[in-house]
Amino acid sequence: MPPKDDATFLRSVEPLRGAIRLHCYRMLGSAHDGDDVVQETWLRAWRAKDSLEDEALVKPWLFRIATNVCLDELKRRPRRLFPTDAFPATEDARPPLPRVEEPVWLEPMPGAWLEGVEERDPQARYALKESVALAFVAALQCLSPLQRATLLLRDVVGLSAAETAQALATSVEAANSALFRARTAIGGKLGGAEPVDIATTTQVDPRLLEQYVRAFEEANLDALVALFHEDMRTTMPPAPTWVSGRAANERFYRRMFGSIVPGQFLHLRIAANGQPALAFYRPRAAGAPHTLSAIQLVTTRDGAIATVDHFMLPEVYPLFGVPSELPT
């Protein structure tokens, strides 16, 4: 039976809003587009509410609508990528760095979006934090839209093969084939297809993160580069440039930050993509307030800094709820 009234319908779908927003983020790779897409999902769901014949099936019904909204959106614009998937590493990066301003870059996601979302569906392959890990979301964007949707509906949302096929208007056999290809591709991107392989890419040692912040704020470049892993990687969207390896990163950081003074950079602790993160501040001119200039995700491995992803994307800053300026 359809819901008896509008209030009943809203009560049935509203608890899924947070999970739908995460699903749209994974599908599109964009946090700041998420609310628009969720609003379109709710509008389509409202118009089609009489087609919800059993309130017990509201989850697959609503995720089918959200997935198709995302697939329609993906037809209208290029996919969002990580610099590591778009360009080769630069061995000798020098400022000023080029920038690609079009909306083509993967965006970080506020950690607050995880609050109030169901931790795990019994049928899901990935836990909540693993499903929004930056490496996992980046790998998703390299799949075709159909493969991406199939993997998310099966392995993250926890829908059955039949429910997934119905959501994508395809056969169970075709959906299973797309799922196999998607899992194989994700495994190739992440070095393994199991959730534990994702967890290893998101580790953050709080002691190392504190040392990293202190080195920046004290302008101690020797202390900073001493923290670098042999395989360290730095990305800086919207700059397509990315730097790989300890030696190349040391050259880059000494060129980029060789003239900084203590107190020039400040940080606020935040959360992004299920891990600790940093809001990165610097003054635009001498004596000016410290201005938010990046959202930074740092991971650690083997007692060293493994990755620094420095997102200079102003469109996502307001989503993190941090001030745009700090007092002088």
Short mmCIF file of C-alpha atoms in Angstrom, two decimals:
data_model
loop_
_atom_site.label_atom_id
_atom_site.label_comp_id
_atom_site.label_asym_id
_atom_site.label_seq_id
_atom_site.Cartn_x
_atom_site.Cartn_y
_atom_site.Cartn_z
CA MET A 1 0.00 0.00 0.00
CA PRO A 2 1.23 3.54 -0.70
CA PRO A 3 1.85 5.74 2.36
CA LYS A 4 -1.43 6.99 3.82
CA ASP A 5 -0.38 10.63 3.82
CA ASP A 6 2.50 12.99 3.12
CA ALA A 7 3.69 12.98 6.73
CA THR A 8 3.94 9.20 6.73
CA PHE A 9 5.93 9.28 3.52
CA LEU A 10 8.37 11.85 4.90
CA ARG A 11 8.85 9.84 8.08
CA SER A 12 9.73 6.79 5.99
CA VAL A 13 12.37 8.48 3.80
CA GLU A 14 13.92 11.09 6.08
CA PRO A 15 16.03 8.64 8.15
CA LEU A 16 17.82 7.69 4.91
CA ARG A 17 18.82 11.24 3.95
CA GLY A 18 22.36 10.99 5.37
CA ALA A 19 23.03 7.64 3.69
CA ILE A 20 21.67 8.96 0.39
CA ARG A 21 24.00 11.97 0.60
CA LEU A 22 27.00 9.67 1.11
CA HIS A 23 25.86 7.53 -1.82
CA CYS A 24 25.63 10.58 -4.08
CA TYR A 25 29.08 11.71 -2.97
CA ARG A 26 30.58 8.33 -3.82
CA MET A 27 28.83 8.29 -7.19
CA LEU A 28 29.85 11.83 -8.19
CA GLY A 29 33.11 12.38 -6.30
CA SER A 30 31.86 15.86 -5.35
CA ALA A 31 30.83 16.99 -1.88
CA HIS A 32 29.55 20.44 -2.82
CA ASP A 33 27.26 18.95 -5.51
CA GLY A 34 25.87 16.49 -2.97
CA ASP A 35 23.09 18.61 -1.51
CA ASP A 36 21.78 19.59 -4.95
CA VAL A 37 21.63 15.96 -6.02
CA VAL A 38 19.96 14.91 -2.76
CA GLN A 39 17.34 17.61 -3.24
CA GLU A 40 16.63 16.34 -6.75
CA THR A 41 16.36 12.81 -5.34
CA TRP A 42 13.81 13.95 -2.76
CA LEU A 43 11.85 15.81 -5.43
CA ARG A 44 11.68 12.74 -7.69
CA ALA A 45 10.79 10.54 -4.73
CA TRP A 46 7.98 12.89 -3.75
CA ARG A 47 6.56 12.85 -7.26
CA ALA A 48 6.77 9.04 -7.38
CA LYS A 49 5.66 8.35 -3.79
CA ASP A 50 2.53 6.49 -4.85
CA SER A 51 4.77 3.89 -6.53
CA LEU A 52 6.15 2.87 -3.13
CA GLU A 53 3.83 -0.06 -2.59
CA ASP A 54 5.45 -1.40 0.58
CA GLU A 55 7.11 0.88 3.13
CA ALA A 56 9.37 -2.02 4.12
CA LEU A 57 11.01 -1.63 0.69
CA VAL A 58 11.70 2.10 1.03
CA LYS A 59 15.49 1.61 1.11
CA PRO A 60 15.97 -0.08 -2.31
CA TRP A 61 13.24 2.19 -3.76
CA LEU A 62 14.95 5.40 -2.60
CA PHE A 63 18.46 4.26 -3.55
CA ARG A 64 17.19 3.37 -7.03
CA ILE A 65 15.94 6.94 -7.43
CA ALA A 66 19.16 8.46 -6.06
CA THR A 67 21.33 6.27 -8.28
CA ASN A 68 19.44 7.27 -11.40
CA VAL A 69 19.65 10.96 -10.47
CA CYS A 70 23.43 10.52 -10.22
CA LEU A 71 23.62 8.61 -13.51
CA ASP A 72 21.72 11.42 -15.21
CA GLU A 73 24.14 13.94 -13.70
CA LEU A 74 27.15 11.94 -14.87
CA LYS A 75 25.90 12.11 -18.45
CA ARG A 76 26.10 15.92 -18.32
CA ARG A 77 29.63 16.46 -17.05
CA PRO A 78 33.09 14.89 -16.99
CA ARG A 79 33.97 12.54 -14.19
CA ARG A 80 36.01 13.85 -11.29
CA LEU A 81 39.48 12.40 -10.91
CA PHE A 82 42.43 12.52 -8.58
CA PRO A 83 45.66 14.03 -10.00
CA THR A 84 47.32 10.61 -9.71
CA ASP A 85 44.73 9.20 -12.12
CA ALA A 86 44.92 12.10 -14.58
CA PHE A 87 48.62 12.94 -14.97
CA PRO A 88 52.04 11.35 -14.40
CA ALA A 89 54.05 12.29 -11.33
CA THR A 90 56.35 15.29 -11.62
CA GLU A 91 59.95 14.63 -10.67
CA ASP A 92 61.03 18.25 -10.39
CA ALA A 93 57.98 20.35 -9.48
CA ARG A 94 58.63 24.06 -9.19
CA PRO A 95 56.29 26.90 -8.23
CA PRO A 96 54.24 28.57 -9.55
CA LEU A 97 52.13 25.50 -10.21
CA PRO A 98 49.61 25.26 -13.05
CA ARG A 99 45.93 24.99 -12.16
CA VAL A 100 42.95 23.32 -13.82
CA GLU A 101 39.91 25.18 -12.47
CA GLU A 102 37.11 23.29 -14.21
CA PRO A 103 35.08 20.97 -11.95
CA VAL A 104 37.13 17.89 -12.75
CA TRP A 105 38.76 17.15 -9.39
CA LEU A 106 37.66 14.72 -6.71
CA GLU A 107 36.65 16.60 -3.56
CA PRO A 108 37.06 15.75 0.13
CA MET A 109 33.97 15.07 2.22
CA PRO A 110 33.22 16.55 5.68
CA GLY A 111 33.52 14.03 8.47
CA ALA A 112 30.26 15.36 9.95
CA TRP A 113 28.38 13.69 7.10
CA LEU A 114 28.98 10.33 8.80
CA GLU A 115 27.04 11.34 11.91
CA GLY A 116 23.69 9.64 12.29
CA VAL A 117 24.27 7.28 9.36
CA GLU A 118 23.75 3.58 9.98
CA GLU A 119 27.15 2.04 10.65
CA ARG A 120 26.81 -1.09 8.49
CA ASP A 121 24.20 -3.06 6.61
CA PRO A 122 24.55 -6.82 7.30
CA GLN A 123 24.76 -7.44 3.54
CA ALA A 124 27.37 -4.74 2.89
CA ARG A 125 30.97 -5.62 2.10
CA TYR A 126 32.50 -2.32 3.26
CA ALA A 127 32.11 -0.63 6.62
CA LEU A 128 30.99 3.00 6.70
CA LYS A 129 34.42 4.66 7.04
CA GLU A 130 36.00 2.37 4.46
CA SER A 131 33.27 3.30 1.99
CA VAL A 132 34.16 7.02 2.12
CA ALA A 133 37.95 6.66 2.34
CA LEU A 134 39.56 9.03 -0.13
CA ALA A 135 41.45 6.24 -1.91
CA PHE A 136 38.27 4.21 -2.32
CA VAL A 137 36.19 7.15 -3.64
CA ALA A 138 39.02 8.06 -6.03
CA ALA A 139 39.16 4.49 -7.32
CA LEU A 140 35.39 4.52 -7.86
CA GLN A 141 35.68 7.46 -10.25
CA CYS A 142 37.82 5.33 -12.57
CA LEU A 143 34.95 2.87 -13.07
CA SER A 144 32.23 3.30 -15.65
CA PRO A 145 29.03 4.81 -14.17
CA LEU A 146 27.24 1.45 -14.42
CA GLN A 147 30.08 -0.44 -12.71
CA ARG A 148 30.31 2.24 -10.03
CA ALA A 149 26.59 2.12 -9.33
CA THR A 150 26.55 -1.68 -9.24
CA LEU A 151 29.44 -1.96 -6.83
CA LEU A 152 28.01 0.71 -4.52
CA LEU A 153 24.51 -0.73 -4.45
CA ARG A 154 25.76 -4.26 -3.77
CA ASP A 155 28.89 -3.85 -1.65
CA VAL A 156 28.21 -0.58 0.20
CA VAL A 157 24.43 -0.14 0.37
CA GLY A 158 23.88 -3.89 0.73
CA LEU A 159 21.13 -4.43 -1.85
CA SER A 160 20.55 -7.89 -3.27
CA ALA A 161 21.44 -8.85 -6.83
CA ALA A 162 17.77 -8.66 -7.81
CA GLU A 163 17.27 -5.25 -6.16
CA THR A 164 20.39 -3.91 -7.86
CA ALA A 165 19.30 -5.19 -11.26
CA GLN A 166 15.88 -3.59 -10.78
CA ALA A 167 17.45 -0.27 -9.75
CA LEU A 168 19.59 -0.22 -12.89
CA ALA A 169 16.90 -1.58 -15.23
CA THR A 170 19.08 -4.51 -16.25
CA SER A 171 19.22 -8.27 -15.75
CA VAL A 172 20.68 -10.00 -12.71
CA GLU A 173 23.29 -11.60 -14.97
CA ALA A 174 24.36 -8.21 -16.36
CA ALA A 175 24.47 -6.68 -12.88
CA ASN A 176 26.60 -9.56 -11.56
CA SER A 177 28.96 -9.21 -14.52
CA ALA A 178 29.33 -5.47 -13.89
CA LEU A 179 29.97 -6.19 -10.20
CA PHE A 180 32.74 -8.69 -11.01
CA ARG A 181 34.46 -6.21 -13.35
CA ALA A 182 34.12 -3.41 -10.79
CA ARG A 183 35.58 -5.48 -7.95
CA THR A 184 38.49 -6.52 -10.16
CA ALA A 185 39.21 -2.92 -11.14
CA ILE A 186 38.98 -1.66 -7.55
CA GLY A 187 41.34 -4.39 -6.43
CA GLY A 188 43.82 -3.35 -9.09
CA LYS A 189 43.65 0.32 -8.05
CA LEU A 190 43.99 -0.32 -4.32
CA GLY A 191 46.36 -3.25 -4.37
CA GLY A 192 43.67 -5.63 -3.16
CA ALA A 193 39.91 -6.00 -3.29
CA GLU A 194 39.21 -6.58 0.40
CA PRO A 195 38.14 -3.84 2.84
CA VAL A 196 41.31 -4.40 4.86
CA ASP A 197 43.27 -3.16 1.85
CA ILE A 198 41.38 0.14 2.03
CA ALA A 199 41.90 0.46 5.78
CA THR A 200 45.68 0.38 5.30
CA THR A 201 45.50 3.50 3.09
CA THR A 202 43.73 5.64 5.70
CA GLN A 203 45.88 5.15 8.79
CA VAL A 204 46.78 8.29 10.72
CA ASP A 205 49.26 8.13 13.60
CA PRO A 206 48.23 11.05 15.88
CA ARG A 207 51.80 11.45 17.14
CA LEU A 208 53.14 11.84 13.59
CA LEU A 209 50.31 14.20 12.66
CA GLU A 210 51.19 16.38 15.66
CA GLN A 211 54.86 16.43 14.62
CA TYR A 212 53.86 17.36 11.06
CA VAL A 213 51.71 20.28 12.25
CA ARG A 214 54.38 21.49 14.66
CA ALA A 215 57.07 21.41 11.99
CA PHE A 216 54.93 23.53 9.67
CA GLU A 217 53.89 26.04 12.32
CA GLU A 218 57.47 26.38 13.58
CA ALA A 219 58.81 26.63 10.00
CA ASN A 220 61.17 23.73 10.72
CA LEU A 221 61.74 22.23 7.27
CA ASP A 222 64.41 19.81 8.48
CA ALA A 223 61.94 18.35 10.98
CA LEU A 224 59.27 18.25 8.29
CA VAL A 225 61.22 16.35 5.65
CA ALA A 226 62.53 13.96 8.29
CA LEU A 227 58.96 12.68 8.60
CA PHE A 228 58.61 11.75 4.91
CA HIS A 229 58.09 8.14 3.89
CA GLU A 230 60.32 6.75 1.14
CA ASP A 231 57.21 6.44 -1.06
CA MET A 232 55.56 9.69 0.00
CA ARG A 233 53.02 11.27 -2.35
CA THR A 234 51.77 14.89 -2.41
CA THR A 235 48.79 16.12 -4.43
CA MET A 236 47.44 19.69 -4.66
CA PRO A 237 44.12 19.96 -6.57
CA PRO A 238 43.32 22.04 -8.61
CA ALA A 239 47.01 21.87 -9.53
CA PRO A 240 47.41 18.75 -11.69
CA THR A 241 50.99 18.46 -10.43
CA TRP A 242 51.71 15.68 -7.95
CA VAL A 243 54.99 14.58 -6.45
CA SER A 244 56.05 11.02 -5.69
CA GLY A 245 58.94 9.70 -3.62
CA ARG A 246 60.85 11.07 -0.66
CA ALA A 247 63.64 12.76 -2.61
CA ALA A 248 61.29 14.53 -5.03
CA ASN A 249 59.05 15.64 -2.17
CA GLU A 250 61.98 17.01 -0.20
CA ARG A 251 63.07 19.10 -3.19
CA PHE A 252 59.53 20.32 -3.71
CA TYR A 253 58.85 21.26 -0.08
CA ARG A 254 62.17 23.07 0.31
CA ARG A 255 61.46 25.11 -2.83
CA MET A 256 57.84 25.81 -1.92
CA PHE A 257 58.33 26.57 1.77
CA GLY A 258 62.00 27.50 2.04
CA SER A 259 61.25 31.11 3.03
CA ILE A 260 58.47 30.56 5.57
CA VAL A 261 58.74 31.95 9.10
CA PRO A 262 57.29 30.60 12.37
CA GLY A 263 53.58 31.28 12.67
CA GLN A 264 53.06 31.82 8.96
CA PHE A 265 50.98 28.64 8.71
CA LEU A 266 48.31 27.61 11.19
CA HIS A 267 46.01 24.59 11.34
CA LEU A 268 42.65 23.59 12.78
CA ARG A 269 41.90 19.93 13.42
CA ILE A 270 38.89 18.65 11.48
CA ALA A 271 37.69 15.34 10.02
CA ALA A 272 37.29 14.36 6.38
CA ASN A 273 36.48 11.08 4.62
CA GLY A 274 36.42 9.16 7.87
CA GLN A 275 39.85 10.24 9.08
CA PRO A 276 41.52 13.13 10.96
CA ALA A 277 42.26 16.08 8.69
CA LEU A 278 43.48 19.67 8.80
CA ALA A 279 42.14 23.07 7.81
CA PHE A 280 45.27 24.85 6.51
CA TYR A 281 45.60 28.64 7.00
CA ARG A 282 48.05 31.21 5.71
CA PRO A 283 48.01 35.06 5.39
CA ARG A 284 47.56 36.55 1.94
CA ALA A 285 49.95 39.39 2.83
CA ALA A 286 52.17 40.43 5.73
CA GLY A 287 50.03 41.39 8.71
CA ALA A 288 46.83 40.08 7.13
CA PRO A 289 44.60 37.53 8.89
CA HIS A 290 45.28 33.87 8.32
CA THR A 291 42.92 32.75 5.55
CA LEU A 292 41.69 29.22 4.93
CA SER A 293 43.67 28.04 1.92
CA ALA A 294 43.24 24.26 1.85
CA ILE A 295 41.66 21.17 3.36
CA GLN A 296 44.45 18.73 3.98
CA LEU A 297 44.31 14.96 4.46
CA VAL A 298 47.48 13.33 5.78
CA THR A 299 48.05 9.58 6.12
CA THR A 300 50.91 7.70 7.76
CA ARG A 301 52.62 4.37 7.19
CA ASP A 302 55.62 2.64 8.76
CA GLY A 303 56.18 5.52 11.18
CA ALA A 304 56.32 8.21 8.47
CA ILE A 305 54.10 10.57 6.47
CA ALA A 306 52.83 8.56 3.50
CA THR A 307 50.47 10.98 1.72
CA VAL A 308 49.56 14.66 1.84
CA ASP A 309 46.48 15.61 -0.18
CA HIS A 310 46.22 19.42 -0.17
CA PHE A 311 42.80 20.41 -1.57
CA MET A 312 42.79 24.09 -2.62
CA LEU A 313 39.11 24.02 -3.62
CA PRO A 314 37.23 27.01 -2.13
CA GLU A 315 33.84 25.63 -3.14
CA VAL A 316 34.09 22.88 -0.50
CA TYR A 317 35.41 24.99 2.40
CA PRO A 318 31.97 26.06 3.71
CA LEU A 319 30.91 22.43 4.07
CA PHE A 320 33.50 21.85 6.80
CA GLY A 321 32.10 24.47 9.18
CA VAL A 322 35.42 26.15 9.95
CA PRO A 323 36.09 29.92 9.89
CA SER A 324 37.33 31.44 6.66
CA GLU A 325 39.82 33.56 8.63
CA LEU A 326 41.68 33.36 11.92
CA PRO A 327 42.60 36.45 13.96
CA THR A 328 45.97 38.03 13.19
#
